[in-house]
PDB file of C-alpha atoms in Angstrom:
ATOM      1  CA  MET A   1      -6.818 -47.602  15.770  1.00  0.00           C
ATOM      2  CA  ILE A   2      -3.439 -48.393  17.352  1.00  0.00           C
ATOM      3  CA  LEU A   3      -0.125 -47.162  15.945  1.00  0.00           C
ATOM      4  CA  VAL A   4       2.676 -49.690  16.492  1.00  0.00           C
ATOM      5  CA  THR A   5       6.054 -48.066  15.859  1.00  0.00           C
ATOM      6  CA  GLY A   6       8.610 -50.654  14.852  1.00  0.00           C
ATOM      7  CA  GLY A   7       5.618 -52.594  13.611  1.00  0.00           C
ATOM      8  CA  ASN A   8       7.723 -54.510  11.101  1.00  0.00           C
ATOM      9  CA  GLY A   9      10.161 -55.543  13.817  1.00  0.00           C
ATOM     10  CA  PHE A  10      10.212 -58.957  15.450  1.00  0.00           C
ATOM     11  CA  ILE A  11       8.045 -58.086  18.465  1.00  0.00           C
ATOM     12  CA  GLY A  12       6.018 -55.541  16.502  1.00  0.00           C
ATOM     13  CA  MET A  13       4.733 -58.048  13.952  1.00  0.00           C
ATOM     14  CA  HIS A  14       3.507 -60.399  16.669  1.00  0.00           C
ATOM     15  CA  THR A  15       2.016 -57.530  18.679  1.00  0.00           C
ATOM     16  CA  THR A  16       0.057 -56.475  15.594  1.00  0.00           C
ATOM     17  CA  ARG A  17      -1.414 -59.985  15.383  1.00  0.00           C
ATOM     18  CA  LYS A  18      -2.452 -59.925  19.048  1.00  0.00           C
ATOM     19  CA  LEU A  19      -4.080 -56.503  18.665  1.00  0.00           C
ATOM     20  CA  LEU A  20      -6.007 -57.784  15.653  1.00  0.00           C
ATOM     21  CA  ASP A  21      -7.133 -60.794  17.687  1.00  0.00           C
ATOM     22  CA  ALA A  22      -8.530 -58.369  20.260  1.00  0.00           C
ATOM     23  CA  GLY A  23     -10.598 -56.607  17.585  1.00  0.00           C
ATOM     24  CA  GLU A  24      -8.354 -53.594  16.977  1.00  0.00           C
ATOM     25  CA  SER A  25      -7.139 -52.097  13.720  1.00  0.00           C
ATOM     26  CA  VAL A  26      -3.422 -51.338  13.482  1.00  0.00           C
ATOM     27  CA  VAL A  27      -1.166 -48.838  11.746  1.00  0.00           C
ATOM     28  CA  VAL A  28       2.080 -50.756  11.251  1.00  0.00           C
ATOM     29  CA  GLY A  29       4.771 -48.107  11.423  1.00  0.00           C
ATOM     30  CA  TYR A  30       8.028 -48.860   9.620  1.00  0.00           C
ATOM     31  CA  ASN A  31      10.985 -46.841   8.407  1.00  0.00           C
ATOM     32  CA  ASN A  32      13.109 -48.923   6.045  1.00  0.00           C
ATOM     33  CA  ALA A  33      12.216 -52.574   5.516  1.00  0.00           C
ATOM     34  CA  GLN A  34       8.547 -53.430   5.018  1.00  0.00           C
ATOM     35  CA  ARG A  35       7.581 -56.981   5.928  1.00  0.00           C
ATOM     36  CA  GLU A  36       4.263 -58.770   5.500  1.00  0.00           C
ATOM     37  CA  PRO A  37       4.100 -61.894   7.676  1.00  0.00           C
ATOM     38  CA  ASP A  38       1.675 -64.599   6.655  1.00  0.00           C
ATOM     39  CA  PHE A  39      -0.285 -64.312   9.875  1.00  0.00           C
ATOM     40  CA  TRP A  40      -1.652 -60.843   9.042  1.00  0.00           C
ATOM     41  CA  LYS A  41      -0.870 -59.980   5.435  1.00  0.00           C
ATOM     42  CA  ASP A  42      -4.465 -60.808   4.398  1.00  0.00           C
ATOM     43  CA  GLU A  43      -5.628 -57.981   6.676  1.00  0.00           C
ATOM     44  CA  ILE A  44      -3.602 -55.304   4.838  1.00  0.00           C
ATOM     45  CA  GLY A  45      -5.939 -52.569   3.626  1.00  0.00           C
ATOM     46  CA  LYS A  46      -8.717 -53.900   5.847  1.00  0.00           C
ATOM     47  CA  ARG A  47      -7.528 -53.711   9.449  1.00  0.00           C
ATOM     48  CA  VAL A  48      -3.758 -53.415   8.933  1.00  0.00           C
ATOM     49  CA  PHE A  49      -2.343 -50.254   7.421  1.00  0.00           C
ATOM     50  CA  PRO A  50       1.424 -50.199   6.797  1.00  0.00           C
ATOM     51  CA  GLU A  51       2.723 -46.631   7.013  1.00  0.00           C
ATOM     52  CA  ARG A  52       6.241 -45.303   6.638  1.00  0.00           C
ATOM     53  CA  VAL A  53       6.804 -43.449   9.917  1.00  0.00           C
ATOM     54  CA  ASP A  54      10.253 -42.098  10.716  1.00  0.00           C
ATOM     55  CA  THR A  55       9.793 -41.386  14.410  1.00  0.00           C
ATOM     56  CA  THR A  56      12.629 -38.836  14.349  1.00  0.00           C
ATOM     57  CA  ASN A  57      10.455 -36.731  12.018  1.00  0.00           C
ATOM     58  CA  SER A  58       7.696 -35.109  14.072  1.00  0.00           C
ATOM     59  CA  HIS A  59       5.717 -34.231  10.944  1.00  0.00           C
ATOM     60  CA  ALA A  60       5.685 -37.862   9.781  1.00  0.00           C
ATOM     61  CA  VAL A  61       4.435 -39.044  13.168  1.00  0.00           C
ATOM     62  CA  MET A  62       1.672 -36.427  13.274  1.00  0.00           C
ATOM     63  CA  GLU A  63       0.664 -37.089   9.675  1.00  0.00           C
ATOM     64  CA  ALA A  64       0.224 -40.804  10.354  1.00  0.00           C
ATOM     65  CA  GLY A  65      -1.733 -40.068  13.513  1.00  0.00           C
ATOM     66  CA  VAL A  66      -4.118 -37.638  11.832  1.00  0.00           C
ATOM     67  CA  LYS A  67      -4.521 -39.746   8.695  1.00  0.00           C
ATOM     68  CA  HIS A  68      -5.599 -42.841  10.599  1.00  0.00           C
ATOM     69  CA  GLY A  69      -7.243 -41.304  13.656  1.00  0.00           C
ATOM     70  CA  ILE A  70      -5.058 -43.214  16.096  1.00  0.00           C
ATOM     71  CA  THR A  71      -6.373 -43.771  19.613  1.00  0.00           C
ATOM     72  CA  GLY A  72      -3.352 -45.549  21.134  1.00  0.00           C
ATOM     73  CA  ILE A  73       0.378 -45.962  20.536  1.00  0.00           C
ATOM     74  CA  VAL A  74       2.697 -48.908  21.157  1.00  0.00           C
ATOM     75  CA  HIS A  75       6.233 -47.520  20.849  1.00  0.00           C
ATOM     76  CA  LEU A  76       8.588 -50.394  20.037  1.00  0.00           C
ATOM     77  CA  VAL A  77      10.979 -48.890  17.500  1.00  0.00           C
ATOM     78  CA  SER A  78      14.667 -49.023  18.381  1.00  0.00           C
ATOM     79  CA  PRO A  79      17.721 -48.410  16.178  1.00  0.00           C
ATOM     80  CA  ARG A  80      20.119 -51.289  15.712  1.00  0.00           C
ATOM     81  CA  LEU A  81      23.033 -51.175  18.112  1.00  0.00           C
ATOM     82  CA  GLY A  82      26.469 -50.342  16.769  1.00  0.00           C
ATOM     83  CA  VAL A  83      25.237 -48.770  13.529  1.00  0.00           C
ATOM     84  CA  LEU A  84      25.177 -45.123  14.642  1.00  0.00           C
ATOM     85  CA  SER A  85      27.719 -43.009  16.493  1.00  0.00           C
ATOM     86  CA  PRO A  86      26.960 -42.456  20.199  1.00  0.00           C
ATOM     87  CA  GLY A  87      25.665 -38.961  19.505  1.00  0.00           C
ATOM     88  CA  GLN A  88      23.482 -40.052  16.614  1.00  0.00           C
ATOM     89  CA  GLU A  89      22.195 -43.014  18.610  1.00  0.00           C
ATOM     90  CA  MET A  90      21.191 -40.720  21.448  1.00  0.00           C
ATOM     91  CA  LYS A  91      19.465 -38.289  19.089  1.00  0.00           C
ATOM     92  CA  VAL A  92      17.508 -40.980  17.231  1.00  0.00           C
ATOM     93  CA  ASN A  93      16.308 -42.622  20.452  1.00  0.00           C
ATOM     94  CA  MET A  94      15.331 -39.465  22.288  1.00  0.00           C
ATOM     95  CA  ASP A  95      13.885 -37.572  19.309  1.00  0.00           C
ATOM     96  CA  GLY A  96      11.725 -40.585  18.544  1.00  0.00           C
ATOM     97  CA  LEU A  97      10.395 -40.754  22.089  1.00  0.00           C
ATOM     98  CA  VAL A  98       9.647 -37.017  22.259  1.00  0.00           C
ATOM     99  CA  ASN A  99       7.879 -37.007  18.888  1.00  0.00           C
ATOM    100  CA  ILE A 100       5.690 -39.950  19.831  1.00  0.00           C
ATOM    101  CA  LEU A 101       4.734 -38.378  23.161  1.00  0.00           C
ATOM    102  CA  GLU A 102       4.030 -34.979  21.623  1.00  0.00           C
ATOM    103  CA  ALA A 103       1.835 -36.537  18.962  1.00  0.00           C
ATOM    104  CA  ALA A 104      -0.057 -38.430  21.669  1.00  0.00           C
ATOM    105  CA  ARG A 105      -0.649 -35.209  23.616  1.00  0.00           C
ATOM    106  CA  ILE A 106      -1.810 -33.196  20.608  1.00  0.00           C
ATOM    107  CA  LEU A 107      -4.034 -35.942  19.236  1.00  0.00           C
ATOM    108  CA  GLY A 108      -5.556 -36.849  22.595  1.00  0.00           C
ATOM    109  CA  VAL A 109      -4.335 -40.452  22.492  1.00  0.00           C
ATOM    110  CA  LYS A 110      -5.602 -42.514  25.423  1.00  0.00           C
ATOM    111  CA  ARG A 111      -2.406 -44.405  26.258  1.00  0.00           C
ATOM    112  CA  VAL A 112       1.185 -44.770  25.091  1.00  0.00           C
ATOM    113  CA  THR A 113       2.945 -48.008  25.993  1.00  0.00           C
ATOM    114  CA  VAL A 114       6.714 -47.796  25.594  1.00  0.00           C
ATOM    115  CA  ALA A 115       9.166 -50.681  25.237  1.00  0.00           C
ATOM    116  CA  SER A 116      11.670 -50.654  28.051  1.00  0.00           C
ATOM    117  CA  SER A 117      13.729 -53.734  28.907  1.00  0.00           C
ATOM    118  CA  ASN A 118      14.640 -55.998  31.779  1.00  0.00           C
ATOM    119  CA  SER A 119      18.204 -54.838  31.044  1.00  0.00           C
ATOM    120  CA  VAL A 120      17.473 -51.918  33.397  1.00  0.00           C
ATOM    121  CA  TYR A 121      18.050 -54.482  36.167  1.00  0.00           C
ATOM    122  CA  GLY A 122      21.544 -55.137  34.792  1.00  0.00           C
ATOM    123  CA  LEU A 123      23.421 -53.940  37.880  1.00  0.00           C
ATOM    124  CA  VAL A 124      20.873 -55.166  40.422  1.00  0.00           C
ATOM    125  CA  PRO A 125      22.692 -58.027  42.196  1.00  0.00           C
ATOM    126  CA  ASP A 126      20.048 -60.742  42.438  1.00  0.00           C
ATOM    127  CA  GLY A 127      16.478 -61.509  41.412  1.00  0.00           C
ATOM    128  CA  PRO A 128      13.617 -61.778  41.344  1.00  0.00           C
ATOM    129  CA  PHE A 129      13.519 -58.287  39.817  1.00  0.00           C
ATOM    130  CA  ARG A 130      10.454 -56.261  40.717  1.00  0.00           C
ATOM    131  CA  GLU A 131       9.212 -53.021  39.192  1.00  0.00           C
ATOM    132  CA  ASP A 132       9.843 -51.179  42.461  1.00  0.00           C
ATOM    133  CA  SER A 133      13.412 -52.505  42.793  1.00  0.00           C
ATOM    134  CA  PRO A 134      15.888 -49.609  43.209  1.00  0.00           C
ATOM    135  CA  LEU A 135      17.901 -49.123  40.001  1.00  0.00           C
ATOM    136  CA  TYR A 136      21.428 -47.841  39.534  1.00  0.00           C
ATOM    137  CA  VAL A 137      22.214 -44.615  37.697  1.00  0.00           C
ATOM    138  CA  GLN A 138      25.222 -46.385  36.162  1.00  0.00           C
ATOM    139  CA  THR A 139      24.620 -48.566  33.121  1.00  0.00           C
ATOM    140  CA  ASN A 140      26.367 -51.603  31.670  1.00  0.00           C
ATOM    141  CA  SER A 141      25.027 -51.462  28.099  1.00  0.00           C
ATOM    142  CA  PRO A 142      23.516 -49.028  25.571  1.00  0.00           C
ATOM    143  CA  ILE A 143      20.121 -50.724  25.950  1.00  0.00           C
ATOM    144  CA  ASP A 144      20.256 -50.277  29.715  1.00  0.00           C
ATOM    145  CA  ALA A 145      21.166 -46.591  29.299  1.00  0.00           C
ATOM    146  CA  PHE A 146      18.484 -45.710  26.768  1.00  0.00           C
ATOM    147  CA  LYS A 147      15.709 -47.654  28.444  1.00  0.00           C
ATOM    148  CA  LYS A 148      16.387 -46.050  31.822  1.00  0.00           C
ATOM    149  CA  SER A 149      16.339 -42.676  30.065  1.00  0.00           C
ATOM    150  CA  PHE A 150      13.046 -43.536  28.380  1.00  0.00           C
ATOM    151  CA  GLU A 151      11.511 -44.412  31.719  1.00  0.00           C
ATOM    152  CA  VAL A 152      12.654 -41.289  33.569  1.00  0.00           C
ATOM    153  CA  LEU A 153      11.809 -38.846  30.780  1.00  0.00           C
ATOM    154  CA  GLY A 154       8.690 -40.595  29.504  1.00  0.00           C
ATOM    155  CA  LEU A 155       7.081 -40.842  32.927  1.00  0.00           C
ATOM    156  CA  HIS A 156       8.064 -37.243  33.671  1.00  0.00           C
ATOM    157  CA  TYR A 157       6.379 -36.178  30.435  1.00  0.00           C
ATOM    158  CA  GLY A 158       3.258 -38.016  31.490  1.00  0.00           C
ATOM    159  CA  ASP A 159       3.276 -36.250  34.850  1.00  0.00           C
ATOM    160  CA  ARG A 160       3.634 -32.855  33.187  1.00  0.00           C
ATOM    161  CA  THR A 161       1.028 -33.315  30.455  1.00  0.00           C
ATOM    162  CA  GLY A 162      -1.495 -35.861  31.672  1.00  0.00           C
ATOM    163  CA  VAL A 163      -0.704 -38.305  28.856  1.00  0.00           C
ATOM    164  CA  GLU A 164      -0.910 -41.867  30.195  1.00  0.00           C
ATOM    165  CA  VAL A 165       2.573 -43.264  29.604  1.00  0.00           C
ATOM    166  CA  VAL A 166       3.271 -46.889  30.554  1.00  0.00           C
ATOM    167  CA  MET A 167       6.715 -48.513  30.530  1.00  0.00           C
ATOM    168  CA  MET A 168       7.051 -52.180  29.615  1.00  0.00           C
ATOM    169  CA  ARG A 169      10.204 -53.917  30.866  1.00  0.00           C
ATOM    170  CA  ILE A 170      10.404 -56.691  28.304  1.00  0.00           C
ATOM    171  CA  SER A 171      12.511 -59.791  28.932  1.00  0.00           C
ATOM    172  CA  GLY A 172      14.754 -61.545  26.464  1.00  0.00           C
ATOM    173  CA  VAL A 173      12.688 -62.966  23.619  1.00  0.00           C
ATOM    174  CA  PHE A 174      12.836 -65.643  20.928  1.00  0.00           C
ATOM    175  CA  GLY A 175      10.538 -67.246  18.381  1.00  0.00           C
ATOM    176  CA  PRO A 176       9.352 -67.077  14.755  1.00  0.00           C
ATOM    177  CA  LEU A 177      10.652 -64.192  12.598  1.00  0.00           C
ATOM    178  CA  TYR A 178      13.614 -63.512  14.893  1.00  0.00           C
ATOM    179  CA  TYR A 179      16.603 -62.959  12.629  1.00  0.00           C
ATOM    180  CA  SER A 180      19.429 -61.239  14.536  1.00  0.00           C
ATOM    181  CA  MET A 181      20.520 -64.465  16.295  1.00  0.00           C
ATOM    182  CA  PHE A 182      21.520 -62.608  19.450  1.00  0.00           C
ATOM    183  CA  SER A 183      19.824 -65.153  21.701  1.00  0.00           C
ATOM    184  CA  ALA A 184      21.278 -68.598  22.337  1.00  0.00           C
ATOM    185  CA  HIS A 185      17.724 -69.999  22.188  1.00  0.00           C
ATOM    186  CA  SER A 186      17.424 -68.993  18.543  1.00  0.00           C
ATOM    187  CA  ARG A 187      20.940 -70.087  17.611  1.00  0.00           C
ATOM    188  CA  MET A 188      20.337 -73.551  19.027  1.00  0.00           C
ATOM    189  CA  SER A 189      16.937 -73.840  17.338  1.00  0.00           C
ATOM    190  CA  HIS A 190      18.099 -72.639  13.917  1.00  0.00           C
ATOM    191  CA  ALA A 191      21.122 -74.938  13.942  1.00  0.00           C
ATOM    192  CA  ALA A 192      18.988 -77.926  14.930  1.00  0.00           C
ATOM    193  CA  ALA A 193      16.485 -77.178  12.156  1.00  0.00           C
ATOM    194  CA  LYS A 194      19.330 -77.054   9.636  1.00  0.00           C
ATOM    195  CA  GLY A 195      20.972 -80.203  10.983  1.00  0.00           C
ATOM    196  CA  ALA A 196      24.148 -78.215  11.609  1.00  0.00           C
ATOM    197  CA  PRO A 197      26.361 -77.695  14.673  1.00  0.00           C
ATOM    198  CA  VAL A 198      25.334 -74.592  16.599  1.00  0.00           C
ATOM    199  CA  ASP A 199      27.690 -71.664  16.053  1.00  0.00           C
ATOM    200  CA  PHE A 200      28.210 -69.331  18.998  1.00  0.00           C
ATOM    201  CA  GLY A 201      30.729 -67.224  17.099  1.00  0.00           C
ATOM    202  CA  GLY A 202      30.528 -63.505  17.703  1.00  0.00           C
ATOM    203  CA  SER A 203      29.718 -63.948  21.376  1.00  0.00           C
ATOM    204  CA  LEU A 204      32.144 -62.337  23.794  1.00  0.00           C
ATOM    205  CA  THR A 205      32.157 -65.448  25.968  1.00  0.00           C
ATOM    206  CA  GLY A 206      31.712 -68.161  23.324  1.00  0.00           C
ATOM    207  CA  ALA A 207      29.248 -70.957  24.000  1.00  0.00           C
ATOM    208  CA  PRO A 208      26.999 -70.407  27.047  1.00  0.00           C
ATOM    209  CA  PHE A 209      27.619 -72.300  30.264  1.00  0.00           C
ATOM    210  CA  GLU A 210      25.025 -74.995  30.763  1.00  0.00           C
ATOM    211  CA  ASP A 211      24.161 -73.976  34.344  1.00  0.00           C
ATOM    212  CA  ASP A 212      23.894 -70.229  33.693  1.00  0.00           C
ATOM    213  CA  ARG A 213      20.320 -68.967  33.647  1.00  0.00           C
ATOM    214  CA  SER A 214      18.431 -66.221  31.860  1.00  0.00           C
ATOM    215  CA  ASP A 215      14.876 -64.894  31.615  1.00  0.00           C
ATOM    216  CA  TYR A 216      13.683 -65.427  28.030  1.00  0.00           C
ATOM    217  CA  ALA A 217      10.079 -65.587  26.867  1.00  0.00           C
ATOM    218  CA  TYR A 218       8.400 -66.780  23.690  1.00  0.00           C
ATOM    219  CA  VAL A 219       7.508 -63.852  21.449  1.00  0.00           C
ATOM    220  CA  LYS A 220       3.793 -64.685  21.385  1.00  0.00           C
ATOM    221  CA  ASP A 221       3.639 -64.362  25.177  1.00  0.00           C
ATOM    222  CA  ILE A 222       5.438 -61.015  25.058  1.00  0.00           C
ATOM    223  CA  ALA A 223       2.988 -59.795  22.403  1.00  0.00           C
ATOM    224  CA  THR A 224       0.056 -60.882  24.563  1.00  0.00           C
ATOM    225  CA  GLY A 225       1.423 -58.895  27.493  1.00  0.00           C
ATOM    226  CA  ILE A 226       1.824 -55.786  25.334  1.00  0.00           C
ATOM    227  CA  GLN A 227      -1.704 -56.149  23.961  1.00  0.00           C
ATOM    228  CA  LYS A 228      -3.172 -56.486  27.442  1.00  0.00           C
ATOM    229  CA  LEU A 229      -1.374 -53.402  28.748  1.00  0.00           C
ATOM    230  CA  GLN A 230      -2.314 -51.316  25.719  1.00  0.00           C
ATOM    231  CA  LEU A 231      -6.011 -52.236  25.772  1.00  0.00           C
ATOM    232  CA  ALA A 232      -6.775 -52.520  29.496  1.00  0.00           C
ATOM    233  CA  PRO A 233      -9.608 -50.137  30.479  1.00  0.00           C
ATOM    234  CA  SER A 234      -7.430 -48.846  33.330  1.00  0.00           C
ATOM    235  CA  LEU A 235      -4.063 -49.605  34.894  1.00  0.00           C
ATOM    236  CA  SER A 236      -2.954 -49.347  38.510  1.00  0.00           C
ATOM    237  CA  HIS A 237       0.729 -48.804  37.738  1.00  0.00           C
ATOM    238  CA  ARG A 238       2.983 -47.195  35.147  1.00  0.00           C
ATOM    239  CA  VAL A 239       5.786 -49.768  34.977  1.00  0.00           C
ATOM    240  CA  TYR A 240       5.320 -53.473  34.215  1.00  0.00           C
ATOM    241  CA  ASN A 241       7.601 -56.438  33.678  1.00  0.00           C
ATOM    242  CA  ILE A 242       6.658 -58.739  30.791  1.00  0.00           C
ATOM    243  CA  GLY A 243       8.428 -62.080  30.632  1.00  0.00           C
ATOM    244  CA  SER A 244       8.221 -65.797  31.190  1.00  0.00           C
ATOM    245  CA  GLY A 245       8.364 -65.705  34.972  1.00  0.00           C
ATOM    246  CA  ARG A 246      11.205 -68.272  34.744  1.00  0.00           C
ATOM    247  CA  ALA A 247      14.971 -68.309  34.594  1.00  0.00           C
ATOM    248  CA  ASP A 248      15.807 -71.343  32.454  1.00  0.00           C
ATOM    249  CA  SER A 249      19.339 -72.690  32.280  1.00  0.00           C
ATOM    250  CA  TYR A 250      21.033 -72.979  28.900  1.00  0.00           C
ATOM    251  CA  GLY A 251      21.336 -76.682  29.582  1.00  0.00           C
ATOM    252  CA  GLU A 252      17.550 -76.849  29.875  1.00  0.00           C
ATOM    253  CA  VAL A 253      17.193 -74.947  26.599  1.00  0.00           C
ATOM    254  CA  ALA A 254      19.548 -77.394  24.856  1.00  0.00           C
ATOM    255  CA  ALA A 255      17.625 -80.344  26.314  1.00  0.00           C
ATOM    256  CA  ALA A 256      14.339 -78.909  25.025  1.00  0.00           C
ATOM    257  CA  VAL A 257      15.817 -78.575  21.529  1.00  0.00           C
ATOM    258  CA  LYS A 258      17.242 -82.109  21.624  1.00  0.00           C
ATOM    259  CA  LYS A 259      13.878 -83.494  22.736  1.00  0.00           C
ATOM    260  CA  VAL A 260      12.428 -82.293  19.421  1.00  0.00           C
ATOM    261  CA  VAL A 261      15.565 -82.903  17.325  1.00  0.00           C
ATOM    262  CA  PRO A 262      17.396 -85.797  19.033  1.00  0.00           C
ATOM    263  CA  GLY A 263      20.503 -85.422  16.894  1.00  0.00           C
ATOM    264  CA  ALA A 264      20.920 -81.682  17.512  1.00  0.00           C
ATOM    265  CA  GLN A 265      24.617 -80.801  17.725  1.00  0.00           C
ATOM    266  CA  ILE A 266      24.839 -78.442  20.687  1.00  0.00           C
ATOM    267  CA  GLU A 267      28.036 -78.091  22.704  1.00  0.00           C
ATOM    268  CA  LEU A 268      27.851 -75.912  25.800  1.00  0.00           C
ATOM    269  CA  GLN A 269      30.510 -75.088  28.352  1.00  0.00           C
ATOM    270  CA  LYS A 270      30.228 -77.208  31.491  1.00  0.00           C
ATOM    271  CA  GLY A 271      29.060 -75.890  34.826  1.00  0.00           C
ATOM    272  CA  ALA A 272      28.465 -72.218  35.565  1.00  0.00           C
ATOM    273  CA  SER A 273      30.451 -69.184  34.484  1.00  0.00           C
ATOM    274  CA  GLY A 274      30.458 -67.621  37.927  1.00  0.00           C
ATOM    275  CA  ARG A 275      29.182 -64.393  36.397  1.00  0.00           C
ATOM    276  CA  GLY A 276      25.501 -65.211  36.719  1.00  0.00           C
ATOM    277  CA  LYS A 277      23.088 -63.788  39.250  1.00  0.00           C
ATOM    278  CA  ALA A 278      20.992 -65.719  41.717  1.00  0.00           C
ATOM    279  CA  ASN A 279      17.490 -66.201  40.314  1.00  0.00           C
ATOM    280  CA  PRO A 280      17.786 -63.709  37.403  1.00  0.00           C
ATOM    281  CA  VAL A 281      14.065 -63.531  36.690  1.00  0.00           C
ATOM    282  CA  ALA A 282      11.679 -60.588  36.396  1.00  0.00           C
ATOM    283  CA  ASP A 283       8.690 -60.901  38.713  1.00  0.00           C
ATOM    284  CA  ILE A 284       5.501 -60.841  36.611  1.00  0.00           C
ATOM    285  CA  SER A 285       2.978 -60.838  39.452  1.00  0.00           C
ATOM    286  CA  ARG A 286       2.068 -57.159  38.902  1.00  0.00           C
ATOM    287  CA  ILE A 287       0.999 -57.590  35.271  1.00  0.00           C
ATOM    288  CA  GLY A 288      -0.764 -60.803  36.222  1.00  0.00           C
ATOM    289  CA  GLU A 289      -2.785 -59.131  38.947  1.00  0.00           C
ATOM    290  CA  ASP A 290      -3.588 -55.980  36.959  1.00  0.00           C
ATOM    291  CA  VAL A 291      -4.487 -57.352  33.501  1.00  0.00           C
ATOM    292  CA  GLY A 292      -4.566 -61.135  33.872  1.00  0.00           C
ATOM    293  CA  TYR A 293      -1.337 -61.832  32.016  1.00  0.00           C
ATOM    294  CA  ALA A 294       0.001 -65.366  32.336  1.00  0.00           C
ATOM    295  CA  PRO A 295       2.506 -66.925  29.907  1.00  0.00           C
ATOM    296  CA  GLU A 296       0.851 -69.543  27.747  1.00  0.00           C
ATOM    297  CA  TYR A 297       4.084 -71.278  26.741  1.00  0.00           C
ATOM    298  CA  THR A 298       6.477 -73.394  28.742  1.00  0.00           C
ATOM    299  CA  LEU A 299      10.076 -73.611  27.577  1.00  0.00           C
ATOM    300  CA  GLU A 300       9.339 -77.007  26.012  1.00  0.00           C
ATOM    301  CA  SER A 301       6.158 -75.968  24.198  1.00  0.00           C
ATOM    302  CA  ALA A 302       7.794 -72.773  22.925  1.00  0.00           C
ATOM    303  CA  ILE A 303      10.839 -74.596  21.540  1.00  0.00           C
ATOM    304  CA  THR A 304       8.601 -77.264  19.982  1.00  0.00           C
ATOM    305  CA  GLU A 305       6.432 -74.721  18.190  1.00  0.00           C
ATOM    306  CA  TYR A 306       9.445 -72.658  17.120  1.00  0.00           C
ATOM    307  CA  LEU A 307      11.197 -75.665  15.597  1.00  0.00           C
ATOM    308  CA  GLU A 308       7.998 -76.679  13.815  1.00  0.00           C
ATOM    309  CA  TRP A 309       7.798 -73.193  12.306  1.00  0.00           C
ATOM    310  CA  LEU A 310      11.449 -73.350  11.235  1.00  0.00           C
ATOM    311  CA  LYS A 311      10.771 -76.549   9.257  1.00  0.00           C
ATOM    312  CA  THR A 312       8.598 -74.691   6.762  1.00  0.00           C
ATOM    313  CA  ASN A 313      10.092 -71.201   6.807  1.00  0.00           C
ATOM    314  CA  ALA A 314      13.306 -69.781   5.419  1.00  0.00           C
ATOM    315  CA  LEU A 315      16.235 -70.134   7.793  1.00  0.00           C
TER     316      LEU A 315
END
């Protein structure tokens, strides 16, 4: 029985599906909104058990663990940025991590996989970014700061207690059930499905530059990587990148959308911004060698499937 914190989140819902596919049962931890995606709602009460778990409440975490006899934890929960004050944001993030790790120790959980992010490479000049790349103490975003903190403190906790703690540096992600519209991939796809011009409003830099590149993966591939790390009989390392293994340009993303929706109205800025890094991709050879992870989707096949899903689902 695997507890997935943030199980009703975008990545969490897909990770639950992949764990089910591997024969596991899942406690879907949520705090506020409860969602029941079509691809596993028929398993509720059979192999999927939604449970309200406020990770900042140690008693709630322990109660869920004891009630369901959890044997593994995938810790994905993360508060929305900009909602809490800096002090509250720090407390929610760190209390949640500590409570999950303490519950794992007390309950004898085999492995805790924790969502980190490829944003920890934010100040590293050029890619490809490898797990043993030296990182900067300075940060350039809240995500970068908290994920670095998770890695340092989580791995230290594992050293002190013997709990197997594994950090997953997850790339940018897009695909079905994504609703925050942070990624340009999703904005382009949603606009094309609606037959509307893409709106890049709210971005600090406006529309992306067509030659700038980024490492984004389809959510189903990310979920597969998480499943493989959580369920592997043994692991040789404690930090893994999970991504596409590519750095696609925004022009290539737009072209993939237009191949499916020829009339898609996408206007990007010409050329490159000059702010991009050389080859900004996370190296995924370690996770490939250790657990056999290989992305199933190309950019084109991911965009095609995503747009097909958007045709029949609420936008």
